[in-house]
Amino acid sequence: MERFQPRGRPQGNPPVEKPYAFVPLPQGAARRQPPIGHHQYRDNLLTGTLEGIITARSPVHVASGQLELTNKQPSLVQAHFRRAGQPTLPGSSLKGAIRSIVEAIARPPACLRVTRARRHQQPQQARACDDKTNLCVACQMFGAMGYLGQIHVHDAVLSTGEMAIITIPSLFAPRDREGLYFIDGQVRGRKFYRHGTLARGSVPIEACTVGAQFRLRVDFTNLSAAQLGLLLIAMGQGTPALHPKLGGAKPACCGSVAIHTTGLHVLSARDAALEYDTVTQALEIAPLTQVITLVNQEALAQLAQILAYPGDTACPGGTY
Ligand SMILES: [Zn+2]
């Protein structure tokens, strides 16, 4: 007698653990207010620069969108992004990774912008801000249609370490809205990939090797201490610590990074308006990570669990 076997999975093997999990969307609507703008520096707000080092804990790959012809095997490789010939983490990728965390942990709730869910699949109260004069905290900080955000993340150029060619499984073409977390046709959470053991496969990509370092610089204009606290916590500087992931091939466990901040400098409102002769003042980072008035502690705890490092996920080499 023939026995029934579920298709695609060898008999007796448990289902593969998913390399991601969801932070549920918070209850309640995104809270919006008129953004503060950039044109006038405010005395009671913070304008300055945050600097640091990004260290790769697993290979990090940000696709350049180009296939590179090598003179060895493999001959065609998905190249890493470069700026002026230097391997670089584009500011836009960094910003996207940090923004997705800010959106997940903000209180009152931020709108849902970093998502692959279609608009009609998003709960009404979470839909992206569409009025530039009335924005949620994430849109104020990172920008929205027609509004330049108050945070500018620079491209982070490789300072130490090397690039290498690694091979990953071929399952990572965008699969549209599969793997989203729906209840009654509405997306119910924000998706984050766990850290874990690198999956190997047959697709060659260029990635920076573990230990490679990139120089981080973030400029900010007119942030409140609470917004700066939210930013620092999203960048992994708070407690519980978040360990971000960025770039491509995250399901294969690429993209684990550690951010180490090295300095925070602010200008006085008077100096910020000047183009020269500015005097900066160093601010201590640790006390700012205690300013948690814009942080949803429950969401932070949930995300810290998903982004725990080192993770124990064995990233899947096949369909998951
Ligand atoms: Zn928004």
Coordinates of C-alpha atoms and ligand atoms in Angstrom, one line a residue:
M1 CA 0.0 0.0 0.0
E2 CA 1.3 3.4 -0.9
R3 CA 1.6 5.8 2.0
F4 CA 0.8 9.4 1.8
Q5 CA 3.9 11.7 1.9
P6 CA 3.7 15.4 2.0
R7 CA 5.1 16.7 -1.2
G8 CA 8.5 18.4 -1.2
R9 CA 9.6 17.2 2.2
P10 CA 11.4 13.9 2.9
Q11 CA 9.4 11.7 5.2
G12 CA 10.4 12.1 8.8
N13 CA 12.1 15.5 8.5
P14 CA 10.6 18.2 10.6
P15 CA 9.6 21.4 8.8
V16 CA 12.5 23.7 8.3
E17 CA 12.5 26.5 10.9
K18 CA 11.8 29.9 9.2
P19 CA 14.8 32.3 9.3
Y20 CA 12.5 35.2 10.2
A21 CA 9.8 36.2 12.6
F22 CA 7.4 39.1 13.0
V23 CA 7.0 41.9 15.4
P24 CA 3.2 42.4 15.6
L25 CA 1.8 45.8 14.5
P26 CA 1.0 47.8 17.5
Q27 CA -2.6 48.6 18.5
G28 CA -3.8 52.0 17.7
A29 CA -3.2 54.5 14.9
A30 CA 0.1 56.1 13.9
R31 CA 0.3 59.4 15.7
R32 CA 1.2 62.3 13.4
Q33 CA 2.2 65.9 13.8
P34 CA 3.6 68.7 11.7
P35 CA 7.4 68.0 11.1
I36 CA 9.8 70.5 12.6
G37 CA 11.7 71.0 9.3
H38 CA 15.3 71.8 8.5
H39 CA 15.2 75.5 7.7
Q40 CA 15.6 76.9 11.1
Y41 CA 17.8 75.3 13.7
R42 CA 16.0 75.1 17.1
D43 CA 17.8 75.8 20.3
N44 CA 16.0 73.1 22.2
L45 CA 16.7 70.4 19.6
L46 CA 19.8 68.6 18.5
T47 CA 21.7 69.1 15.3
G48 CA 25.0 67.2 14.8
T49 CA 26.8 64.1 13.7
L50 CA 27.1 60.6 15.0
E51 CA 30.1 58.5 14.0
G52 CA 30.9 54.9 14.4
I53 CA 32.2 51.6 12.9
I54 CA 30.1 48.9 11.3
T55 CA 31.6 45.5 11.7
A56 CA 30.4 42.5 9.7
R57 CA 29.6 39.5 11.8
S58 CA 28.5 37.4 8.8
P59 CA 29.3 38.1 5.2
V60 CA 27.4 41.3 4.1
H61 CA 26.3 41.7 0.5
V62 CA 24.7 44.8 -1.0
A63 CA 24.1 44.1 -4.6
S64 CA 25.4 46.6 -7.1
G65 CA 22.9 45.3 -9.6
Q66 CA 25.7 44.2 -11.8
L67 CA 27.1 40.8 -12.7
E68 CA 30.9 40.9 -12.6
L69 CA 33.0 38.9 -15.0
T70 CA 35.9 37.3 -13.2
N71 CA 38.9 35.6 -14.8
K72 CA 38.5 32.5 -12.5
Q73 CA 35.8 30.2 -11.4
P74 CA 33.0 31.1 -10.9
S75 CA 33.1 33.4 -13.9
L76 CA 30.0 35.4 -13.3
V77 CA 29.4 36.9 -9.8
Q78 CA 26.8 39.3 -8.4
A79 CA 29.0 42.2 -7.5
H80 CA 28.9 44.2 -4.3
F81 CA 28.1 47.9 -4.4
R82 CA 31.0 50.2 -4.8
R83 CA 31.5 54.0 -4.6
A84 CA 34.6 55.4 -6.3
G85 CA 35.9 51.8 -6.6
Q86 CA 35.6 51.1 -2.9
P87 CA 33.3 48.5 -1.5
T88 CA 30.6 50.5 0.3
L89 CA 27.4 50.0 2.3
P90 CA 25.1 52.6 0.6
G91 CA 23.6 55.1 3.0
S92 CA 20.2 54.1 1.6
S93 CA 20.6 50.5 2.7
L94 CA 21.8 51.5 6.2
K95 CA 18.9 54.0 6.5
G96 CA 16.4 51.4 5.4
A97 CA 17.7 48.8 8.0
I98 CA 17.6 51.4 10.8
R99 CA 14.2 52.7 9.7
S100 CA 12.6 49.3 9.8
I101 CA 13.7 48.9 13.4
V102 CA 12.5 52.4 14.3
E103 CA 9.1 51.7 12.8
A104 CA 8.8 48.5 14.8
I105 CA 9.7 49.9 18.2
A106 CA 8.3 53.5 18.0
R107 CA 5.7 54.6 20.5
P108 CA 3.2 56.1 19.7
P109 CA 3.1 53.9 16.6
A110 CA 4.8 54.8 13.3
C111 CA 3.3 54.1 10.0
L112 CA 4.1 51.0 7.9
R113 CA 6.5 52.0 5.2
V114 CA 9.2 49.3 5.1
T115 CA 6.9 46.4 3.9
R116 CA 6.1 44.3 0.8
A117 CA 2.4 44.2 1.7
R118 CA 0.2 45.9 -0.8
R119 CA -1.7 49.0 0.4
H120 CA -5.1 47.2 0.7
Q121 CA -3.4 44.5 2.8
Q122 CA -2.3 47.1 5.3
P123 CA -4.5 47.9 8.2
Q124 CA -6.0 51.4 7.7
Q125 CA -4.5 52.8 10.8
A126 CA -0.9 51.7 9.9
R127 CA -0.8 52.9 6.3
A128 CA 2.1 55.1 5.2
C129 CA 1.8 58.8 5.9
D130 CA 0.8 60.6 2.8
D131 CA 0.5 64.2 4.0
K132 CA 4.0 65.9 4.3
T133 CA 2.6 68.4 6.8
N134 CA 1.5 65.7 9.2
L135 CA 3.9 62.9 9.7
C136 CA 4.6 60.0 12.1
V137 CA 7.9 59.9 14.0
A138 CA 9.6 57.6 11.5
C139 CA 8.6 59.7 8.6
Q140 CA 9.8 62.9 10.4
M141 CA 13.2 61.2 11.1
F142 CA 13.7 59.3 7.9
G143 CA 11.6 61.2 5.4
A144 CA 8.4 60.7 3.5
M145 CA 7.1 61.7 0.1
G146 CA 7.9 65.3 -0.3
Y147 CA 9.7 65.6 3.0
L148 CA 13.4 65.2 3.4
G149 CA 14.1 63.4 6.7
Q150 CA 16.0 64.9 9.6
I151 CA 18.5 62.1 9.5
H152 CA 21.1 61.7 6.7
V153 CA 23.0 58.4 6.6
H154 CA 26.2 58.6 4.6
D155 CA 27.6 55.8 2.5
A156 CA 29.8 53.7 4.7
V157 CA 33.1 52.9 3.0
L158 CA 35.2 49.8 3.7
S159 CA 38.0 50.7 6.0
T160 CA 39.4 47.3 7.1
G161 CA 39.0 43.8 5.8
E162 CA 38.4 42.2 2.5
M163 CA 35.8 41.1 0.0
A164 CA 35.3 37.5 -1.0
I165 CA 33.1 35.4 -3.2
I166 CA 30.7 33.2 -1.3
T167 CA 28.0 30.9 -2.7
I168 CA 24.5 31.0 -1.3
P169 CA 21.3 29.0 -2.1
S170 CA 19.3 30.2 -5.1
L171 CA 16.0 30.6 -3.2
F172 CA 16.2 34.3 -2.6
A173 CA 14.5 35.9 -5.6
P174 CA 11.8 38.1 -4.2
R175 CA 8.7 35.9 -3.8
D176 CA 6.3 38.8 -3.7
R177 CA 4.0 38.6 -0.7
E178 CA 4.7 35.1 0.3
G179 CA 5.8 34.7 3.9
L180 CA 4.0 37.8 5.1
Y181 CA 2.0 37.5 8.2
F182 CA -1.7 37.9 7.4
I183 CA -4.8 37.7 9.5
D184 CA -8.1 38.1 7.5
G185 CA -6.1 39.4 4.5
Q186 CA -4.4 42.2 6.5
V187 CA -0.7 42.2 7.3
R188 CA -0.2 41.9 11.0
G189 CA 3.5 42.4 11.6
R190 CA 6.9 43.6 10.5
K191 CA 9.2 40.9 9.3
F192 CA 12.8 40.6 10.6
Y193 CA 15.4 38.0 9.7
R194 CA 17.3 36.2 12.5
H195 CA 21.0 35.7 12.8
G196 CA 22.4 32.2 12.4
T197 CA 24.6 29.8 10.5
L198 CA 25.4 30.8 6.9
A199 CA 23.6 28.7 4.3
R200 CA 25.7 27.5 1.3
G201 CA 24.5 27.0 -2.2
S202 CA 25.5 27.4 -5.8
V203 CA 24.9 31.1 -6.5
P204 CA 28.1 33.1 -6.3
I205 CA 28.0 36.6 -4.8
E206 CA 30.6 39.0 -3.7
A207 CA 30.4 39.9 0.0
C208 CA 32.6 41.4 2.6
T209 CA 34.2 38.9 4.9
V210 CA 33.5 38.5 8.6
G211 CA 35.4 41.2 10.6
A212 CA 35.3 43.7 7.7
Q213 CA 34.7 47.3 8.9
F214 CA 33.0 50.3 7.4
R215 CA 33.0 53.9 8.6
L216 CA 29.6 55.1 9.7
R217 CA 28.5 58.7 9.7
V218 CA 25.0 59.9 10.4
D219 CA 24.1 63.7 10.3
F220 CA 20.9 64.8 12.0
T221 CA 19.0 68.1 12.1
N222 CA 16.5 69.2 14.8
L223 CA 16.0 66.0 16.6
S224 CA 14.6 65.9 20.1
A225 CA 16.5 63.9 22.7
A226 CA 13.8 61.3 22.5
Q227 CA 14.2 60.9 18.8
L228 CA 17.9 60.6 19.1
G229 CA 17.4 58.0 21.9
L230 CA 15.1 56.1 19.5
L231 CA 17.7 56.3 16.8
L232 CA 20.5 55.1 19.0
I233 CA 18.4 52.2 20.4
A234 CA 17.5 51.2 16.8
M235 CA 21.2 51.2 16.0
G236 CA 21.8 48.7 18.8
Q237 CA 23.2 51.1 21.4
G238 CA 20.4 50.5 24.0
T239 CA 19.2 47.8 26.4
P240 CA 18.2 45.1 25.5
A241 CA 20.7 45.4 22.6
L242 CA 19.4 45.0 19.1
H243 CA 21.7 43.4 16.5
P244 CA 20.8 44.7 13.1
K245 CA 21.0 43.0 9.7
L246 CA 21.4 44.7 6.4
G247 CA 21.9 44.1 2.7
G248 CA 20.8 41.2 0.7
A249 CA 20.7 37.4 1.2
K250 CA 19.4 37.8 4.8
P251 CA 17.5 34.5 4.6
A252 CA 20.9 32.8 4.0
C253 CA 22.1 34.5 7.2
C254 CA 24.2 37.1 5.5
G255 CA 24.1 40.7 6.7
S256 CA 24.7 40.4 10.4
V257 CA 26.5 43.5 11.7
A258 CA 27.6 45.2 14.9
I259 CA 27.5 49.0 15.1
H260 CA 29.9 50.6 17.5
T261 CA 29.4 54.3 18.0
T262 CA 32.6 56.3 18.5
G263 CA 31.4 59.9 18.8
L264 CA 28.4 62.2 19.0
H265 CA 28.8 65.9 18.4
V266 CA 26.2 68.6 18.4
L267 CA 26.2 72.2 17.3
S268 CA 24.5 75.0 19.1
A269 CA 21.6 76.5 17.1
R270 CA 23.6 79.6 16.4
D271 CA 26.6 77.6 15.1
A272 CA 24.5 75.2 13.0
A273 CA 23.3 78.2 10.9
L274 CA 26.9 79.3 10.2
E275 CA 28.8 77.6 7.5
Y276 CA 32.2 78.2 9.2
D277 CA 33.7 78.7 12.6
T278 CA 31.3 76.2 14.2
V279 CA 32.0 74.8 17.6
T280 CA 30.8 71.4 18.3
Q281 CA 30.1 69.9 21.7
A282 CA 30.6 66.2 22.4
L283 CA 27.6 64.5 23.9
E284 CA 27.7 61.3 25.8
I285 CA 25.8 58.5 24.0
A286 CA 24.9 56.3 27.0
P287 CA 22.6 58.7 28.7
L288 CA 20.7 59.4 25.5
T289 CA 20.0 55.6 25.1
Q290 CA 18.1 56.0 28.4
V291 CA 15.7 58.5 26.9
I292 CA 13.0 56.0 26.0
T293 CA 9.9 58.1 25.8
L294 CA 9.4 57.2 22.1
V295 CA 10.2 53.5 22.6
N296 CA 7.6 50.7 22.9
Q297 CA 9.3 48.4 25.4
E298 CA 7.2 45.4 24.5
A299 CA 8.0 45.7 20.8
L300 CA 11.7 46.3 21.7
A301 CA 11.8 43.1 23.8
Q302 CA 10.1 41.1 21.0
L303 CA 12.6 42.5 18.4
A304 CA 15.6 41.9 20.6
Q305 CA 14.6 38.3 20.8
I306 CA 14.3 37.9 17.1
L307 CA 17.6 39.8 16.5
A308 CA 19.4 38.0 19.3
Y309 CA 23.1 37.5 18.4
P310 CA 24.6 35.0 18.0
G311 CA 21.4 33.4 16.8
D312 CA 20.8 29.6 16.7
T313 CA 19.0 29.6 13.3
A314 CA 20.5 27.3 10.7
C315 CA 19.7 29.3 7.7
P316 CA 17.9 27.1 5.1
G317 CA 19.7 25.8 2.1
G318 CA 16.4 25.0 0.4
T319 CA 12.8 26.0 0.4
Y320 CA 11.6 27.1 3.7
Ligands
ZN1 ZN 4.8 57.8 8.6

